[in-house]
């Protein structure tokens, strides 16, 4: 059905737009602020390698997931990706600290003083290097 094919392509394009303007670049910002200064270079290289490895795994497995001779999920494969997005929302809420407006040193202080990520918005730094 030509209309269904066009709708699927449109939804994939919409997904790519929203991913490229939200989750895609945010991962690089978060990993840049996540680690203490003394381990940041090695940790960023490991997160970058993990990102590339997982991207490869998704790109490699998707044709097999949708193929009629293998998993035969066809368009139902998007339920897997939607489920992954729901898991990502919970992951971000539970484990990613809010670091907006903080220097790297203040981020280190945040990790030392705040135990739970969802409480990080209330954090006010005691160390101030701007003065």
PDB file of C-alpha atoms in Angstrom:
ATOM      1  CA  UNK A   1       0.000   0.000   0.000  1.00  0.00           C
ATOM      2  CA  UNK A   2       1.623   3.228  -1.193  1.00  0.00           C
ATOM      3  CA  UNK A   3      -0.114   5.458   1.376  1.00  0.00           C
ATOM      4  CA  UNK A   4       1.110   3.279   4.260  1.00  0.00           C
ATOM      5  CA  UNK A   5       4.662   3.347   2.896  1.00  0.00           C
ATOM      6  CA  UNK A   6       4.597   7.129   2.647  1.00  0.00           C
ATOM      7  CA  UNK A   7       3.167   7.413   6.159  1.00  0.00           C
ATOM      8  CA  UNK A   8       5.926   5.142   7.509  1.00  0.00           C
ATOM      9  CA  UNK A   9       8.599   7.232   5.794  1.00  0.00           C
ATOM     10  CA  UNK A  10       7.017  10.417   7.151  1.00  0.00           C
ATOM     11  CA  UNK A  11       6.981   9.051  10.703  1.00  0.00           C
ATOM     12  CA  UNK A  12      10.592   7.916  10.421  1.00  0.00           C
ATOM     13  CA  UNK A  13      11.564  11.420   9.259  1.00  0.00           C
ATOM     14  CA  UNK A  14       9.642  12.971  12.155  1.00  0.00           C
ATOM     15  CA  UNK A  15      11.406  10.610  14.553  1.00  0.00           C
ATOM     16  CA  UNK A  16      14.814  11.495  13.112  1.00  0.00           C
ATOM     17  CA  UNK A  17      14.058  15.212  13.444  1.00  0.00           C
ATOM     18  CA  UNK A  18      13.052  14.940  17.090  1.00  0.00           C
ATOM     19  CA  UNK A  19      15.904  12.575  17.965  1.00  0.00           C
ATOM     20  CA  UNK A  20      18.467  14.806  16.256  1.00  0.00           C
ATOM     21  CA  UNK A  21      17.189  17.842  18.169  1.00  0.00           C
ATOM     22  CA  UNK A  22      16.905  16.163  21.587  1.00  0.00           C
ATOM     23  CA  UNK A  23      18.389  12.798  22.604  1.00  0.00           C
ATOM     24  CA  UNK A  24      21.103  12.708  19.947  1.00  0.00           C
ATOM     25  CA  UNK A  25      23.236  15.713  20.953  1.00  0.00           C
ATOM     26  CA  UNK A  26      22.228  15.614  24.626  1.00  0.00           C
ATOM     27  CA  UNK A  27      24.202  12.413  25.107  1.00  0.00           C
ATOM     28  CA  UNK A  28      27.404  14.240  24.179  1.00  0.00           C
ATOM     29  CA  UNK A  29      26.673  17.160  26.518  1.00  0.00           C
ATOM     30  CA  UNK A  30      25.834  14.906  29.452  1.00  0.00           C
ATOM     31  CA  UNK A  31      28.930  12.744  29.057  1.00  0.00           C
ATOM     32  CA  UNK A  32      31.073  15.882  28.851  1.00  0.00           C
ATOM     33  CA  UNK A  33      29.839  17.006  32.261  1.00  0.00           C
ATOM     34  CA  UNK A  34      29.296  13.660  33.924  1.00  0.00           C
ATOM     35  CA  UNK A  35      32.786  12.591  34.925  1.00  0.00           C
ATOM     36  CA  UNK A  36      35.290  14.135  37.344  1.00  0.00           C
ATOM     37  CA  UNK A  37      38.152  16.057  35.762  1.00  0.00           C
ATOM     38  CA  UNK A  38      40.803  13.435  36.551  1.00  0.00           C
ATOM     39  CA  UNK A  39      39.045  10.612  34.618  1.00  0.00           C
ATOM     40  CA  UNK A  40      37.102  12.623  32.030  1.00  0.00           C
ATOM     41  CA  UNK A  41      39.273  11.843  28.969  1.00  0.00           C
ATOM     42  CA  UNK A  42      39.289   8.074  29.489  1.00  0.00           C
ATOM     43  CA  UNK A  43      35.627   7.971  30.450  1.00  0.00           C
ATOM     44  CA  UNK A  44      34.615   9.972  27.371  1.00  0.00           C
ATOM     45  CA  UNK A  45      36.568   7.646  25.117  1.00  0.00           C
ATOM     46  CA  UNK A  46      34.785   4.661  26.676  1.00  0.00           C
ATOM     47  CA  UNK A  47      31.331   6.249  26.337  1.00  0.00           C
ATOM     48  CA  UNK A  48      32.061   7.202  22.727  1.00  0.00           C
ATOM     49  CA  UNK A  49      33.153   3.652  21.912  1.00  0.00           C
ATOM     50  CA  UNK A  50      30.043   2.262  23.622  1.00  0.00           C
ATOM     51  CA  UNK A  51      27.838   4.662  21.668  1.00  0.00           C
ATOM     52  CA  UNK A  52      29.370   3.583  18.363  1.00  0.00           C
ATOM     53  CA  UNK A  53      29.131  -0.103  19.294  1.00  0.00           C
ATOM     54  CA  UNK A  54      25.455   0.132  20.212  1.00  0.00           C
ATOM     55  CA  UNK A  55      24.682   2.167  17.077  1.00  0.00           C
ATOM     56  CA  UNK A  56      26.346  -0.575  15.042  1.00  0.00           C
ATOM     57  CA  UNK A  57      24.346  -3.274  16.846  1.00  0.00           C
ATOM     58  CA  UNK A  58      21.055  -1.497  16.095  1.00  0.00           C
ATOM     59  CA  UNK A  59      21.966  -0.856  12.460  1.00  0.00           C
ATOM     60  CA  UNK A  60      23.135  -4.455  12.001  1.00  0.00           C
ATOM     61  CA  UNK A  61      20.157  -6.134  13.692  1.00  0.00           C
ATOM     62  CA  UNK A  62      17.282  -4.057  12.302  1.00  0.00           C
ATOM     63  CA  UNK A  63      17.239  -5.665   8.820  1.00  0.00           C
ATOM     64  CA  UNK A  64      17.037  -9.099  10.460  1.00  0.00           C
ATOM     65  CA  UNK A  65      14.271  -7.961  12.795  1.00  0.00           C
ATOM     66  CA  UNK A  66      12.048  -6.745   9.953  1.00  0.00           C
ATOM     67  CA  UNK A  67      12.895  -9.485   7.409  1.00  0.00           C
ATOM     68  CA  UNK A  68      10.168 -12.082   6.751  1.00  0.00           C
ATOM     69  CA  UNK A  69      12.715 -14.933   6.783  1.00  0.00           C
ATOM     70  CA  UNK A  70      14.089 -14.027  10.224  1.00  0.00           C
ATOM     71  CA  UNK A  71      12.161 -12.278  13.024  1.00  0.00           C
ATOM     72  CA  UNK A  72       9.408 -10.957  10.705  1.00  0.00           C
ATOM     73  CA  UNK A  73       8.516  -8.032  12.977  1.00  0.00           C
ATOM     74  CA  UNK A  74       8.084  -5.631  10.054  1.00  0.00           C
ATOM     75  CA  UNK A  75       6.670  -2.357  11.384  1.00  0.00           C
ATOM     76  CA  UNK A  76       6.224  -3.857  14.869  1.00  0.00           C
ATOM     77  CA  UNK A  77       9.957  -3.309  15.357  1.00  0.00           C
ATOM     78  CA  UNK A  78       9.063   0.266  16.281  1.00  0.00           C
ATOM     79  CA  UNK A  79       7.499  -1.046  19.503  1.00  0.00           C
ATOM     80  CA  UNK A  80      11.004  -2.161  20.488  1.00  0.00           C
ATOM     81  CA  UNK A  81      12.379   1.325  19.802  1.00  0.00           C
ATOM     82  CA  UNK A  82       9.411   2.934  21.583  1.00  0.00           C
ATOM     83  CA  UNK A  83      10.016   0.701  24.593  1.00  0.00           C
ATOM     84  CA  UNK A  84      13.667   1.716  24.556  1.00  0.00           C
ATOM     85  CA  UNK A  85      12.584   5.372  24.598  1.00  0.00           C
ATOM     86  CA  UNK A  86      10.367   4.750  27.639  1.00  0.00           C
ATOM     87  CA  UNK A  87      13.271   3.063  29.414  1.00  0.00           C
ATOM     88  CA  UNK A  88      15.454   6.054  28.482  1.00  0.00           C
ATOM     89  CA  UNK A  89      12.938   8.467  30.032  1.00  0.00           C
ATOM     90  CA  UNK A  90      13.020   6.557  33.321  1.00  0.00           C
ATOM     91  CA  UNK A  91      16.822   6.327  33.133  1.00  0.00           C
ATOM     92  CA  UNK A  92      17.206  10.083  32.666  1.00  0.00           C
ATOM     93  CA  UNK A  93      14.757  10.928  35.441  1.00  0.00           C
ATOM     94  CA  UNK A  94      16.376   8.530  37.902  1.00  0.00           C
ATOM     95  CA  UNK A  95      20.081   8.797  37.071  1.00  0.00           C
ATOM     96  CA  UNK A  96      20.986  11.994  35.170  1.00  0.00           C
ATOM     97  CA  UNK A  97      21.680  15.029  37.345  1.00  0.00           C
ATOM     98  CA  UNK A  98      20.597  18.545  36.373  1.00  0.00           C
ATOM     99  CA  UNK A  99      23.795  20.507  35.716  1.00  0.00           C
ATOM    100  CA  UNK A 100      22.377  23.590  34.008  1.00  0.00           C
ATOM    101  CA  UNK A 101      24.355  26.732  34.830  1.00  0.00           C
ATOM    102  CA  UNK A 102      27.039  24.939  36.869  1.00  0.00           C
ATOM    103  CA  UNK A 103      30.766  25.006  36.275  1.00  0.00           C
ATOM    104  CA  UNK A 104      32.637  21.698  36.057  1.00  0.00           C
ATOM    105  CA  UNK A 105      33.920  22.163  39.610  1.00  0.00           C
ATOM    106  CA  UNK A 106      30.373  22.786  40.848  1.00  0.00           C
ATOM    107  CA  UNK A 107      29.234  19.629  39.054  1.00  0.00           C
ATOM    108  CA  UNK A 108      31.847  17.706  41.063  1.00  0.00           C
ATOM    109  CA  UNK A 109      30.427  19.303  44.219  1.00  0.00           C
ATOM    110  CA  UNK A 110      26.901  18.361  43.127  1.00  0.00           C
ATOM    111  CA  UNK A 111      27.858  14.701  42.774  1.00  0.00           C
ATOM    112  CA  UNK A 112      29.456  14.770  46.205  1.00  0.00           C
ATOM    113  CA  UNK A 113      26.496  16.335  48.021  1.00  0.00           C
ATOM    114  CA  UNK A 114      23.335  15.128  46.244  1.00  0.00           C
ATOM    115  CA  UNK A 115      22.531  11.426  46.436  1.00  0.00           C
ATOM    116  CA  UNK A 116      19.570  11.227  44.045  1.00  0.00           C
ATOM    117  CA  UNK A 117      19.435  12.701  40.548  1.00  0.00           C
ATOM    118  CA  UNK A 118      15.824  13.867  40.808  1.00  0.00           C
ATOM    119  CA  UNK A 119      16.834  16.045  43.772  1.00  0.00           C
ATOM    120  CA  UNK A 120      19.600  17.808  41.844  1.00  0.00           C
ATOM    121  CA  UNK A 121      17.416  20.723  40.686  1.00  0.00           C
ATOM    122  CA  UNK A 122      17.306  22.004  44.272  1.00  0.00           C
ATOM    123  CA  UNK A 123      21.127  22.032  44.539  1.00  0.00           C
ATOM    124  CA  UNK A 124      22.777  25.393  45.175  1.00  0.00           C
ATOM    125  CA  UNK A 125      26.599  25.343  44.967  1.00  0.00           C
ATOM    126  CA  UNK A 126      28.738  26.527  47.827  1.00  0.00           C
ATOM    127  CA  UNK A 127      31.834  26.835  45.594  1.00  0.00           C
ATOM    128  CA  UNK A 128      31.757  29.795  43.228  1.00  0.00           C
ATOM    129  CA  UNK A 129      34.583  30.459  40.762  1.00  0.00           C
ATOM    130  CA  UNK A 130      32.818  33.270  38.888  1.00  0.00           C
ATOM    131  CA  UNK A 131      33.646  35.963  41.421  1.00  0.00           C
TER     132      UNK A 131
END
